[in-house]
Amino acid sequence: MVNPLPEQLWTILMALLSGAACGAVYDVLREIRLVVGRRWLELLLDALFSVLVAAILFVLVAGISQMRLRGFMPVSMLAGGILWSATAGRLLRWLLRKCGRMVKTGSMILRGVCARFARPLRNHRKNREK
């Protein structure tokens, strides 16, 4: 008789890491949603995240646990996501928020510079047409 405990611990560890990875992906997608602010993009990113979680759960069940879905696997994934959110996720969210603000500010500056250069070109074209 083989001891199943090491296999189960390995499965729990993989599920915890998968949950943490899903938490990281969710944080990145959430910041994209907040920066862009479009409803259609929000729905698309939520669908993408759902497909990702389903694919990860499929890989866990098919690959790591040899086609045996155990009740502790989704719970371990949830625990990994919660641990991510409570620890390293805070730092990542802060960094993403700062990067998002920098990108937004940079795009506004670039837009202003482009508008400043485009205005004389438009005036020149209008004068030429007259």
PDB file of N, CA and C in Angstrom, residues 1 5-6 14 34 50 68 75 79 85 111 120:
ATOM      1  N   MET A   1       0.841  -1.181   0.000  1.00  0.00           N
ATOM      2  CA  MET A   1       0.000   0.000   0.000  1.00  0.00           C
ATOM      3  C   MET A   1       0.891   1.251   0.000  1.00  0.00           C
ATOM      4  N   LEU A   5      -0.118  10.600   1.131  1.00  0.00           N
ATOM      5  CA  LEU A   5       0.081  11.915   1.730  1.00  0.00           C
ATOM      6  C   LEU A   5       1.042  12.804   0.944  1.00  0.00           C
ATOM      7  N   PRO A   6       2.216  12.327   0.493  1.00  0.00           N
ATOM      8  CA  PRO A   6       3.087  13.223  -0.286  1.00  0.00           C
ATOM      9  C   PRO A   6       2.444  13.705  -1.587  1.00  0.00           C
ATOM     10  N   MET A  14       0.660  22.838  -5.308  1.00  0.00           N
ATOM     11  CA  MET A  14       0.421  23.310  -6.677  1.00  0.00           C
ATOM     12  C   MET A  14      -0.865  24.130  -6.758  1.00  0.00           C
ATOM     13  N   LEU A  34      -9.585  49.491 -14.366  1.00  0.00           N
ATOM     14  CA  LEU A  34      -9.732  50.794 -13.719  1.00  0.00           C
ATOM     15  C   LEU A  34      -9.150  51.922 -14.562  1.00  0.00           C
ATOM     16  N   SER A  50     -11.951  34.094 -16.299  1.00  0.00           N
ATOM     17  CA  SER A  50     -12.703  32.863 -16.050  1.00  0.00           C
ATOM     18  C   SER A  50     -12.144  31.696 -16.850  1.00  0.00           C
ATOM     19  N   ARG A  68      -8.171  13.014 -10.792  1.00  0.00           N
ATOM     20  CA  ARG A  68      -8.968  12.877  -9.576  1.00  0.00           C
ATOM     21  C   ARG A  68      -9.180  14.272  -8.992  1.00  0.00           C
ATOM     22  N   VAL A  75     -10.450  24.587  -2.820  1.00  0.00           N
ATOM     23  CA  VAL A  75     -10.282  25.308  -1.557  1.00  0.00           C
ATOM     24  C   VAL A  75      -8.837  25.798  -1.431  1.00  0.00           C
ATOM     25  N   ALA A  79      -7.465  29.550  -1.142  1.00  0.00           N
ATOM     26  CA  ALA A  79      -6.535  29.958  -0.085  1.00  0.00           C
ATOM     27  C   ALA A  79      -5.298  30.621  -0.678  1.00  0.00           C
ATOM     28  N   SER A  85      -3.495  37.935  -2.045  1.00  0.00           N
ATOM     29  CA  SER A  85      -4.120  39.238  -1.852  1.00  0.00           C
ATOM     30  C   SER A  85      -3.685  39.885  -0.541  1.00  0.00           C
ATOM     31  N   ARG A 111      -0.473  63.670 -25.611  1.00  0.00           N
ATOM     32  CA  ARG A 111      -1.630  64.199 -26.332  1.00  0.00           C
ATOM     33  C   ARG A 111      -1.550  65.715 -26.461  1.00  0.00           C
ATOM     34  N   PRO A 120      -0.757  74.152 -35.693  1.00  0.00           N
ATOM     35  CA  PRO A 120      -0.214  74.948 -36.814  1.00  0.00           C
ATOM     36  C   PRO A 120      -0.380  74.251 -38.168  1.00  0.00           C
TER      37      PRO A 120
END
